Short mmCIF file of C-alpha atoms in Angstrom, two decimals:
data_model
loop_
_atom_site.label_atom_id
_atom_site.label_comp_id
_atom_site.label_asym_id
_atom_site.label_seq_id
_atom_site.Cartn_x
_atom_site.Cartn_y
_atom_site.Cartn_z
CA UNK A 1 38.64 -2.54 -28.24
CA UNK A 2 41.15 -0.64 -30.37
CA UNK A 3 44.85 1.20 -29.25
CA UNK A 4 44.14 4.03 -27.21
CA UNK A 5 46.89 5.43 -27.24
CA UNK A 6 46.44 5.32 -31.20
CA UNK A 7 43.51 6.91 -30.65
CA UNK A 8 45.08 9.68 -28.51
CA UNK A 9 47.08 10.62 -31.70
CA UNK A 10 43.46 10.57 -33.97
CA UNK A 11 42.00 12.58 -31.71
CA UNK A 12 44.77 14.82 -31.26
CA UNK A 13 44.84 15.12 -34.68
CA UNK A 14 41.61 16.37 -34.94
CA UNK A 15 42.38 18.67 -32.10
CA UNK A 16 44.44 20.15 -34.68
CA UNK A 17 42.30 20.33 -37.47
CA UNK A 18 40.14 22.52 -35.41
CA UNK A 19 42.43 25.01 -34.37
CA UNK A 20 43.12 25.14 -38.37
CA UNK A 21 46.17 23.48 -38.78
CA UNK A 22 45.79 22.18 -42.54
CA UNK A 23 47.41 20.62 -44.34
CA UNK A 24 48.67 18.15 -41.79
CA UNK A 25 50.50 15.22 -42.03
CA UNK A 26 52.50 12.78 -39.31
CA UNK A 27 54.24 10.73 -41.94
CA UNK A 28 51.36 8.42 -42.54
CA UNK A 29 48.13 10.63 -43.06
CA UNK A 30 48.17 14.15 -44.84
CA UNK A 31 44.22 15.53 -44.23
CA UNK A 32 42.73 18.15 -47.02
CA UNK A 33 39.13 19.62 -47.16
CA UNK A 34 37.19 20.11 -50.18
CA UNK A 35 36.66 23.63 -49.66
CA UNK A 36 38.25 26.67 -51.71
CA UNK A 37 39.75 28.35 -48.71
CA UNK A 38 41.90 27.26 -45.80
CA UNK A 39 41.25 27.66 -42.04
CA UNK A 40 44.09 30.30 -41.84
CA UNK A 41 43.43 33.45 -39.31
CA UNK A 42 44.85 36.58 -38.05
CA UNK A 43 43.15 36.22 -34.61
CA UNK A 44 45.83 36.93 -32.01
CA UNK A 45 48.13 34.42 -29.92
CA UNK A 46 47.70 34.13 -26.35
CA UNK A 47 50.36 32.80 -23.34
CA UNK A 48 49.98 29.85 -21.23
CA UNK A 49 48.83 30.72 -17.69
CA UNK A 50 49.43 28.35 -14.88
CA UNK A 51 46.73 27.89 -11.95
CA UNK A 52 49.41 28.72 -9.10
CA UNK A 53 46.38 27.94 -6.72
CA UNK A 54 45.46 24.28 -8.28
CA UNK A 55 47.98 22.37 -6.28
CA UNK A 56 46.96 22.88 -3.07
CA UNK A 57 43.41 21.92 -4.38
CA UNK A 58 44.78 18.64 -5.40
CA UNK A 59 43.45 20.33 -9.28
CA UNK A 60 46.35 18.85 -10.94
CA UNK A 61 46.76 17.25 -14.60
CA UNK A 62 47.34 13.67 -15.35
CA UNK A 63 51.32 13.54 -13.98
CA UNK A 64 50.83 16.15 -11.37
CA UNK A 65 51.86 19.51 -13.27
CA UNK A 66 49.96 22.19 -12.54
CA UNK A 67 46.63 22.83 -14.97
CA UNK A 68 46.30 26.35 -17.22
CA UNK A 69 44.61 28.41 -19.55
CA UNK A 70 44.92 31.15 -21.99
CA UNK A 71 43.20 34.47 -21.50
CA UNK A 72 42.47 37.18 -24.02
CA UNK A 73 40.79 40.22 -22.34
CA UNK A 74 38.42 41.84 -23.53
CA UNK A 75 37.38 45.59 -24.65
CA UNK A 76 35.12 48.19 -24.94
CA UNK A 77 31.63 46.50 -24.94
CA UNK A 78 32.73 43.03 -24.52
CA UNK A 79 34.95 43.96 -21.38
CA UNK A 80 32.38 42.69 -19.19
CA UNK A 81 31.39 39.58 -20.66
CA UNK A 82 33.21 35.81 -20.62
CA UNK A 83 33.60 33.78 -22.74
CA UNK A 84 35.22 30.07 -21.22
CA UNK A 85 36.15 27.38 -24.09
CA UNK A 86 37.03 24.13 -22.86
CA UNK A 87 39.74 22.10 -24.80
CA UNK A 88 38.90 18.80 -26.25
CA UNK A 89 41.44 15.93 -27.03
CA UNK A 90 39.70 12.24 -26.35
CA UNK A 91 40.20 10.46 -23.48
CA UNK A 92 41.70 7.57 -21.43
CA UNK A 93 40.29 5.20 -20.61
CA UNK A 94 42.72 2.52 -18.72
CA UNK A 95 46.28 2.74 -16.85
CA UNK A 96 48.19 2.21 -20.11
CA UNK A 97 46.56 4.69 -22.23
CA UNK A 98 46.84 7.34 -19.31
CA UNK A 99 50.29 6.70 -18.99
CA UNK A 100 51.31 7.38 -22.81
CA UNK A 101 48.52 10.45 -22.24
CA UNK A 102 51.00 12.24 -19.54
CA UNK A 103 53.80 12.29 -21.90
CA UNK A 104 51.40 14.39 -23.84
CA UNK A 105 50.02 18.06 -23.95
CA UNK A 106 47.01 15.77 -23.15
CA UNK A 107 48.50 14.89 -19.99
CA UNK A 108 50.94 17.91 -18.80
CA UNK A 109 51.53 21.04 -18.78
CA UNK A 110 55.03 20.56 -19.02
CA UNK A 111 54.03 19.80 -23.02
CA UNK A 112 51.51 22.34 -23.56
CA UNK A 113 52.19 24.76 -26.03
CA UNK A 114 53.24 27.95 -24.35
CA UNK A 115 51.23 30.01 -27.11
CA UNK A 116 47.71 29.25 -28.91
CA UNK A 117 46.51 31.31 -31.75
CA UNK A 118 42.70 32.14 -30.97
CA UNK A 119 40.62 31.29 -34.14
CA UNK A 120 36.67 31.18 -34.65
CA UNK A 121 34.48 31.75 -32.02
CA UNK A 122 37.91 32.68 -29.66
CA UNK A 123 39.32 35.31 -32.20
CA UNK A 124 39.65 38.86 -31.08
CA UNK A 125 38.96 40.25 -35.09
CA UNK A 126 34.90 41.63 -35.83
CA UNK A 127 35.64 40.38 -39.28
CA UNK A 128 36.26 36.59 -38.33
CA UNK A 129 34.19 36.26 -35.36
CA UNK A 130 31.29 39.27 -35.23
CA UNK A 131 29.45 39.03 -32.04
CA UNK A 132 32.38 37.79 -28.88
CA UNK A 133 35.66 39.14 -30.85
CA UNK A 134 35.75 41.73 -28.03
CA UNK A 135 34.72 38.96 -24.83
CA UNK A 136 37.17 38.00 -22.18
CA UNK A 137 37.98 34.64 -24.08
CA UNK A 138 39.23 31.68 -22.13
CA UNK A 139 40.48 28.34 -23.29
CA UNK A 140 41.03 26.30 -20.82
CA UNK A 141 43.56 23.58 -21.07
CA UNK A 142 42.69 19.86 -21.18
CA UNK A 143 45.43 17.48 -19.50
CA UNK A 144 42.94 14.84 -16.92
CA UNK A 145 41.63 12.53 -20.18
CA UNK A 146 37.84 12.13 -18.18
CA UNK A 147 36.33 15.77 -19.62
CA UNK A 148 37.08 17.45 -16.99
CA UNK A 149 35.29 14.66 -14.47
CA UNK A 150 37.88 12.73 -12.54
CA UNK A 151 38.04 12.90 -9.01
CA UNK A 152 40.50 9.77 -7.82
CA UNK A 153 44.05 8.37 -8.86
CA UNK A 154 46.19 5.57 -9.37
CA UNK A 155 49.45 5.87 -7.06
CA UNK A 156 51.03 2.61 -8.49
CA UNK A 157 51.12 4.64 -12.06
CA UNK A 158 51.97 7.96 -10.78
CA UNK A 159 48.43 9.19 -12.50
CA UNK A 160 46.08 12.03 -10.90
CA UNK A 161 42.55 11.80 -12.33
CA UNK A 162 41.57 15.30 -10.90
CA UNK A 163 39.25 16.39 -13.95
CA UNK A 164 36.66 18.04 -11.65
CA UNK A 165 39.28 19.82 -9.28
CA UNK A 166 40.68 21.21 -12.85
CA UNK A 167 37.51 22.08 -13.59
CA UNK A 168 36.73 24.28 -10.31
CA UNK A 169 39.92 25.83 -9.87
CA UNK A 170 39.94 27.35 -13.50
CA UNK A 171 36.94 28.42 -12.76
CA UNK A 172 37.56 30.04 -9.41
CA UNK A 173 40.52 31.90 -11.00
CA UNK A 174 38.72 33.45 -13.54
CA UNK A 175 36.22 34.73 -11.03
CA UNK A 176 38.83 36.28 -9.12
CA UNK A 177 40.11 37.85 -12.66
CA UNK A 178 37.12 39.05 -12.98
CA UNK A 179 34.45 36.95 -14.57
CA UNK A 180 32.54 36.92 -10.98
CA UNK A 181 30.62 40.22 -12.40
CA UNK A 182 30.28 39.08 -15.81
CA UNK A 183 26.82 40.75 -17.64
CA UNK A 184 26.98 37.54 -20.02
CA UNK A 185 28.86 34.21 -19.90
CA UNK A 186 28.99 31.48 -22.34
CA UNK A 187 30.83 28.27 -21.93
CA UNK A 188 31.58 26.25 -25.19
CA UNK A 189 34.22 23.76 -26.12
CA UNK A 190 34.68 21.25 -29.11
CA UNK A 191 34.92 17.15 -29.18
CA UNK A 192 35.53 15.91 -25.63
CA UNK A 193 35.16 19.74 -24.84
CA UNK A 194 31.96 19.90 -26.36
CA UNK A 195 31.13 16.69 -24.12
CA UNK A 196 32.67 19.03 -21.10
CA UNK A 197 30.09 22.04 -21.98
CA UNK A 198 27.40 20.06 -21.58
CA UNK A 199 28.24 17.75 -18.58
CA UNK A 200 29.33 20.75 -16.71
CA UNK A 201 26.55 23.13 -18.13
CA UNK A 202 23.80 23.80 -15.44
CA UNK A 203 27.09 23.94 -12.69
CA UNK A 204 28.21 27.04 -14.98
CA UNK A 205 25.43 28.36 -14.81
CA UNK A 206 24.51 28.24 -10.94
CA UNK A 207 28.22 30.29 -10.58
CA UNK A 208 26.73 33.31 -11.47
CA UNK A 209 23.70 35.69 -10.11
CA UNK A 210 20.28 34.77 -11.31
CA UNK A 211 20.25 38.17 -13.57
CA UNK A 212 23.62 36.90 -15.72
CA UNK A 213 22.74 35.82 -19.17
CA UNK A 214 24.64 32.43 -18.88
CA UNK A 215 24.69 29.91 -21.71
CA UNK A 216 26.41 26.75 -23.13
CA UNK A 217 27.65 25.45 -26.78
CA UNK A 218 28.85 22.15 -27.10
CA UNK A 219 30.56 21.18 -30.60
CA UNK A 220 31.16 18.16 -31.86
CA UNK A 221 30.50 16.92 -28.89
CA UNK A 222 26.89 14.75 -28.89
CA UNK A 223 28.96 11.02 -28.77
CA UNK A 224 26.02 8.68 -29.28
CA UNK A 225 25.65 5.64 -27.79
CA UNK A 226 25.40 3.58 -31.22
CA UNK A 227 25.85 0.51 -32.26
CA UNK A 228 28.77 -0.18 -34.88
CA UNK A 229 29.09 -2.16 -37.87
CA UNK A 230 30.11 -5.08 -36.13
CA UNK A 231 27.04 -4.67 -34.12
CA UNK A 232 28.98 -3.54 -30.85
CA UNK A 233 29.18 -0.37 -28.58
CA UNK A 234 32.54 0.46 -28.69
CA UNK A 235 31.61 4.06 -27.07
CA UNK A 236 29.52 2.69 -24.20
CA UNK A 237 32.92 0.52 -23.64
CA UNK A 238 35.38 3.24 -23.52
CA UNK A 239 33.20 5.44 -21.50
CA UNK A 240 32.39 2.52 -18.79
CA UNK A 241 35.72 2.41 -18.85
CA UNK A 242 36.49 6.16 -17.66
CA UNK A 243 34.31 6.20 -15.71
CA UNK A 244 35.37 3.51 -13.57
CA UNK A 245 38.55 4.58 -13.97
CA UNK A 246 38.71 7.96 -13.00
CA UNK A 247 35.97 7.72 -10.63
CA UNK A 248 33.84 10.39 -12.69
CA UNK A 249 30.27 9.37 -11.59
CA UNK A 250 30.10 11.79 -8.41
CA UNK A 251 31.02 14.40 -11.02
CA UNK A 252 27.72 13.72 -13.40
CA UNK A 253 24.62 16.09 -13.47
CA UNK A 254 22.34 14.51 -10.45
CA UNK A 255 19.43 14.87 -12.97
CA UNK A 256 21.17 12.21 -14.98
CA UNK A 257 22.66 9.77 -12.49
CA UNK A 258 19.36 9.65 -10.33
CA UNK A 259 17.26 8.01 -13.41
CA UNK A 260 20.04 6.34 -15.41
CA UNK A 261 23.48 4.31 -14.39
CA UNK A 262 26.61 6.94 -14.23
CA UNK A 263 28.39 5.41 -18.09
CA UNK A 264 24.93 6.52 -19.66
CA UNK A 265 25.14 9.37 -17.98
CA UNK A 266 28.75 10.44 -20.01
CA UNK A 267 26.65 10.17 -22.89
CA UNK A 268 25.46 13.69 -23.64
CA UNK A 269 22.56 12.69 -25.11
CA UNK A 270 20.88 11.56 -21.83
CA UNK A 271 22.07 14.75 -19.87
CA UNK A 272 20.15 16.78 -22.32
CA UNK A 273 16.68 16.53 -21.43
CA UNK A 274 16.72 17.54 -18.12
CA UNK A 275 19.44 20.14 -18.92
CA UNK A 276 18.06 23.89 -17.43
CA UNK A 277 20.51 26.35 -18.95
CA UNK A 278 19.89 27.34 -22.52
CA UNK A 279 22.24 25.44 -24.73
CA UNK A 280 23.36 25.62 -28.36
CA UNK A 281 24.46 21.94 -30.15
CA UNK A 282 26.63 22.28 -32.96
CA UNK A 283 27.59 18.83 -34.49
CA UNK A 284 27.19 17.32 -38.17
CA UNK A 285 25.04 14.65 -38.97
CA UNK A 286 27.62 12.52 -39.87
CA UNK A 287 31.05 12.73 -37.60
CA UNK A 288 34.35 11.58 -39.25
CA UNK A 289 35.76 11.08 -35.52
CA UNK A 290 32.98 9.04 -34.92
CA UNK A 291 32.96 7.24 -38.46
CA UNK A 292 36.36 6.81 -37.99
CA UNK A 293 37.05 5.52 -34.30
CA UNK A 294 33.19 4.83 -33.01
CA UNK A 295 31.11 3.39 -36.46
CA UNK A 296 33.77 1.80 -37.92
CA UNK A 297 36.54 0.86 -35.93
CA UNK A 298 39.28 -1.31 -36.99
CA UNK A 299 38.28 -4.25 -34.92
CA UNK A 300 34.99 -3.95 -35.98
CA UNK A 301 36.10 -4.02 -39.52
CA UNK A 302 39.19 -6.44 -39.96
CA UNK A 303 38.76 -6.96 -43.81
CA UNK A 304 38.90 -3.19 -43.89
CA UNK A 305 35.86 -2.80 -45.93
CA UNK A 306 35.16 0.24 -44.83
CA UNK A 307 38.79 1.91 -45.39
CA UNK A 308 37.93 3.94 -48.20
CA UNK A 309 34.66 5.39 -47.33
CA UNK A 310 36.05 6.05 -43.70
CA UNK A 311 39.48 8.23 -45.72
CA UNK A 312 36.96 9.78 -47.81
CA UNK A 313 33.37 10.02 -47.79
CA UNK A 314 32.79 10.30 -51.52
CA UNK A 315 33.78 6.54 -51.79
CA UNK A 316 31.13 5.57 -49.28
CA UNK A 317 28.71 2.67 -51.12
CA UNK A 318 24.78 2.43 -50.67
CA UNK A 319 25.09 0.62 -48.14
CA UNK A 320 27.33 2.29 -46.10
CA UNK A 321 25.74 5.37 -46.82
CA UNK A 322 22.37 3.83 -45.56
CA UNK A 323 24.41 2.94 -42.63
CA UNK A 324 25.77 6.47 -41.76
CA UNK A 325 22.36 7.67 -42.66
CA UNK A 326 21.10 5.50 -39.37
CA UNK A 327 23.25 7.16 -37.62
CA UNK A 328 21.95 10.86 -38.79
CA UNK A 329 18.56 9.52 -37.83
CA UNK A 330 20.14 9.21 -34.11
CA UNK A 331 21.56 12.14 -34.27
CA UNK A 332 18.45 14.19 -34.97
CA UNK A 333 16.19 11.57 -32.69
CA UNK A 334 18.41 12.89 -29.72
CA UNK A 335 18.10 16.46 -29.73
CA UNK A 336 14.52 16.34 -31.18
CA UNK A 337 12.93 16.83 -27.39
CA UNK A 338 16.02 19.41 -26.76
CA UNK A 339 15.49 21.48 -29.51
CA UNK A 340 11.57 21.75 -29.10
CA UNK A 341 12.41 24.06 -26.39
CA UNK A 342 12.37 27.93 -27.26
CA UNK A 343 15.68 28.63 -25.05
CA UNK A 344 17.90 26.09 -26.83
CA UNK A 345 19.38 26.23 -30.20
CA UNK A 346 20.44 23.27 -32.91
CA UNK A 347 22.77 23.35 -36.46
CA UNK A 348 23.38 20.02 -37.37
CA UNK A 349 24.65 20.12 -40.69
CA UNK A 350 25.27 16.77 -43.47
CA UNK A 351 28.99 17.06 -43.44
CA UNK A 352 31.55 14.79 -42.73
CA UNK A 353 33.58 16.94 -40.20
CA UNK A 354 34.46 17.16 -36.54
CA UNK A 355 34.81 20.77 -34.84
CA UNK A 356 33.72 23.90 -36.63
CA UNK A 357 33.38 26.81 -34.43
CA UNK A 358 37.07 26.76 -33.81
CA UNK A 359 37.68 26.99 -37.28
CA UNK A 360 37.87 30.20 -39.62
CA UNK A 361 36.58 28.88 -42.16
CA UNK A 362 33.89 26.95 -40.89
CA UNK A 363 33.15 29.49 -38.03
CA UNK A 364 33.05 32.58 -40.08
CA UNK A 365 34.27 32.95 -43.64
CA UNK A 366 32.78 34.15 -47.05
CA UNK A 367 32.35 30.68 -48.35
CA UNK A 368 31.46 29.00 -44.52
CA UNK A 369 28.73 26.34 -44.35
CA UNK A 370 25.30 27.88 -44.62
CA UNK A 371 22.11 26.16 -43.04
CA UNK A 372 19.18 28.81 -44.08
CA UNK A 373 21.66 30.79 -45.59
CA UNK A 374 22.88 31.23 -42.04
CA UNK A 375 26.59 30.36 -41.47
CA UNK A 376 27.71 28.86 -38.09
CA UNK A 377 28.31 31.95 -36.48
CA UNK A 378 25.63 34.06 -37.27
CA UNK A 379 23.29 30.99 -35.97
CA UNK A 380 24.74 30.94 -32.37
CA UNK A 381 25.07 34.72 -32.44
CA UNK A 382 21.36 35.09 -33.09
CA UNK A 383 20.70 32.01 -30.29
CA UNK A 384 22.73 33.36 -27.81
CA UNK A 385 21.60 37.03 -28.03
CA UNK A 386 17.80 36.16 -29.19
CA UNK A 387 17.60 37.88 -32.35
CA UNK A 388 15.80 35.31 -34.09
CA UNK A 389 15.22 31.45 -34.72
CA UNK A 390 18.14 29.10 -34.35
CA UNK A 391 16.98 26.01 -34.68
CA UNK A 392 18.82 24.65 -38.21
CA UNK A 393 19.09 20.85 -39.06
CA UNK A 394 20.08 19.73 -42.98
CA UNK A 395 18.92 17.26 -44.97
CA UNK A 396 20.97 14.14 -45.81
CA UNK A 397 24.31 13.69 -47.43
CA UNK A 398 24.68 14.60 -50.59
CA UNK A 399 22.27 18.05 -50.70
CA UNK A 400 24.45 20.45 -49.02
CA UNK A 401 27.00 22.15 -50.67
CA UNK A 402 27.96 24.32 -48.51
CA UNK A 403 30.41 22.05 -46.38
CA UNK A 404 33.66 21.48 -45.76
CA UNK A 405 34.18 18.00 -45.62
CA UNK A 406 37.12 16.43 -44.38
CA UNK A 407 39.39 13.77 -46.61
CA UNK A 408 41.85 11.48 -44.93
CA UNK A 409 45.17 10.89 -47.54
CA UNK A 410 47.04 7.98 -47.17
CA UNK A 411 47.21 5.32 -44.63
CA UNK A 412 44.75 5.73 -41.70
CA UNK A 413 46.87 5.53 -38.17
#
C-alpha cells in the first residue's frame, strides 16, 4: 500500500480543485483543464462556525478541536429549505496517517480556513447556480478521516475517531437553526463527501416529517471495489483498514451490514440497492482520483508505465484505454439496478475529472459539460424537483466534448 499521508495531500488537492482553485501548484504539480473558462465565481464567502455543543457529545475532530460548518441563509422562497453539503478530503486509514491528518484542516479545526467561498451547487447567485442559490446552504466541515463514521479512539496517539458524533451534532445544530421545519432538504457532498451522502442518506432522511421532500447527491463519490493493474484491491485495503480502525461498522446502513461484511459495506456501491431515499449520483466514467491513487497506484506500477496516461489522459495507449474502459463498464454495472428506479437520478459523464457540482464551471457555466444537452445542474435540478427525466449516462472516452478534463503538469506527488 502507498503513503497516506501522500495521499492526504492528492486528495486534498483535489479538494481544491473542486472548490475552483486553478491553476494550482505545490512546487511539484501545477493542474490545468482543457476547457476555455476557469472555475472562478462571485458566489459569496461564508465564516467558520464552531459546534459549541459537540464537546460534551464527545463529537470532536481528529485532535479533539471542536467540529464546524459554514452557513449561508437563505431568502425569499428558498428561506425554508436546506441544503447540507458534506466536505470531502480522503481518509486515514492507520495511526500514522491520522496523526499527519490532525496537523491538517483534515484533522482540526484549529487549521480550517476561517472563510470558504460558496461555488456551484452552494453559491447564493441565480446565474451560477439556478434552482438552491436562495437555500439555507451548509457545508459541513470534514476533520474525523472515516466519512463521517468513526465512533472509537486511540489514546496512545492522542486521536478521536468521532465521525458519527460529528455527524449528529451538525446535524442537531442545524435543526435547532432552523432546518427542523425545512419544506425540502437535500444532502450532497463530493469525493469522500459524496461517499458521506450516501452512507448517511436514508438517516437524513428519517430526521425529518414524512411530508418533507428529502433527498441525497453524492459526487464523485461511487469508490468501486476494482481490481488494479497489478491485479490488487488497493481500495478494499484502505477501507478494511478504516474501518477497523475507527470502528465505523456500527455506523453502516443496517440494510448493508446485515447481508454483506461491514468493509463492503464502505463501498457505496453495495449500500445502493437497498437505499430508500431518492438519490442523485454524479460521478464520471473514468475518475482521475481513482486512476490516479486506486487503478494505478505507484506500487502497482513501479516501472511507471502508466505515468503519462495517469498526468494526462490524452497519452493513455489502447491498452490502457481498454483498461479504464473496464472500469466504465463497472461504473455503469453498479448503478444500473439504482437507476432503474423512477425516484433516483444518474449523470455519469466520459471525463477524466473528480468533483463537479462544486465547481462553476462544471456546475453551471455557458460552456459546462452537457449530457442531452443538459448541463450538470439543470439535470439534478430537474431530478430533485421532478420536472422531467434525469437519468443521463455518456458514451465512452473520446465522444464527448463537452468536458473538462483534468491534466496533471509535472511530477506526480
Amino acid at each position: 500500500m502507498g503513503s497516506w499521508p501522500l495521499l492526504a495531500l492528492v486528495l486534498g488537492f483535489l479538494a481544491g480543485i473542486a472548490r475552483g482553485s486553478e491553476p494550482w501548484s505545490n512546487g511539484t504539480q501545477v493542474y490545468s483543464t482543457n476547457a476555455n473558462s476557469g472555475s472562478g465565481s462571485n458566489g459569496a464567502f461564508v465564516a467558520l462556525t464552531l459546534i459549541q455543543s459537540a464537546a460534551a457529545k464527545g463529537a470532536v475532530c481528529l485532535d479533539g478541536s471542536l467540529p464546524g460548518y459554514h452557513l449561508h441563509r437563505g431568502s425569499g422562497s428558498g428561506s425554508n429549505n436546506w441544503l447540507v453539503n458534506l466536505e470531502g478530503g480522503g481518509w486515514c486509514n492507520d495511526v500514522k496517517s491520522c496523526v499527519f491528518r490532525k496537523g491538517s484542516r483534515r484533522g482540526s479545526s484549529n487549521h480550517m480556513e476561517r472563510q470558504l467561498q460558496f461555488t456551484g451547487i452552494m453559491s447564493n447567485r441565480p446565474e451560477e447556480n439556478p434552482d438552491f442559490y436562495n437555500w439555507n446552504r451548509v457545508k459541513v466541515r470534514y476533520c474525523d478521516g472515516g466519512s463521517f463514521t468513526g465512533d472509537g479512539a486511540d489514546a496512545a496517539s492522542g486521536l478521536y475517531f468521532r465521525g458519527q458524533r460529528i455527524w449528529q451534532a451538525a446535524i442537531d445544530d442545524l435543526m435547532a437553526q432552523g432546518m427542523r421545519s425545512a419544506s425540502q432538504a437535500l444532502l450532497s457532498g463530493c469525493s469522500a463527501g459524496g461517499a458521506s451522502a450516501i452512507l448517511h442518506c436514508d438517516e437524513f432522511r428519517g430526521m425529518f416529517p414524512s411530508n418533507t421532500r428529502v433527498k441525497c447527491l453524492a459526487d464523485a463519490g461511487m469508490f468501486l471495489d476494482s481490481v488494479d493493474i497489478a491485479g490488487r484491491r488497493e481500495m478494499r485495503d484502505v477501507f478494511n483498514g478504516i474501518v477497523r480502525l475507527q470502528a465505523s461498522g456500527r455506523s453502516l446502513p443496517r440494510s448493508c451490514t446485515s447481508r454483506m461484511d461491514k468493509t463492503s459495506c464502505f463501498f457505496p456501491q453495495n449500500v445502493l440497492p437497498n437505499i430508500q431515499t431518492p438519490t442523485f449520483i454524479l460521478n464520471t466514467a473514468y475518475d482521475v482520483w481513482q486512476l490516479q491513487e486506486s487503478l494505478a497506484p505507484r506500487t502497482a506500477d513501479p516501472r511507471g508505465l502508466w505515468q503519462s496516461c495517469k498526468q494526462n489522459y490524452a497519452s493513455c495507449n489502447s491498452n490502457q484505454l481498454q483498461f479504464l474502459n473496464g472500469f466504465r463498464n463497472e461504473m455503469l454495472n453498479a448503478v444500473k439496478g439504482f437507476s432503474g428506479s423512477g425516484q433516483n437520478g444518474v449523470f455519469i459523464n466520459s471525463c477524466f475529472a473528480h468533483c463537479q457540482s462544486e465547481r462553476q464551471d462544471t456546475w453551471y457555466s455557458s460552456n459546462s459539460p452537457r449530457l442531452g444537452n443538459k448541463r450538470i445542474a439543470e439535470a439534478v435540478g430537474d431530478w430533485f424537483f421532478e420536472r422531467g427525466n434525469a437519468k443521463y449516462t455518456d458514451c465512452a472516452y473520446p465522444c464527448d466534448g463537452t468536458c473538462h478534463h483534468l491534466v496533471f503538469k509535472g511530477r506526480h506527488l
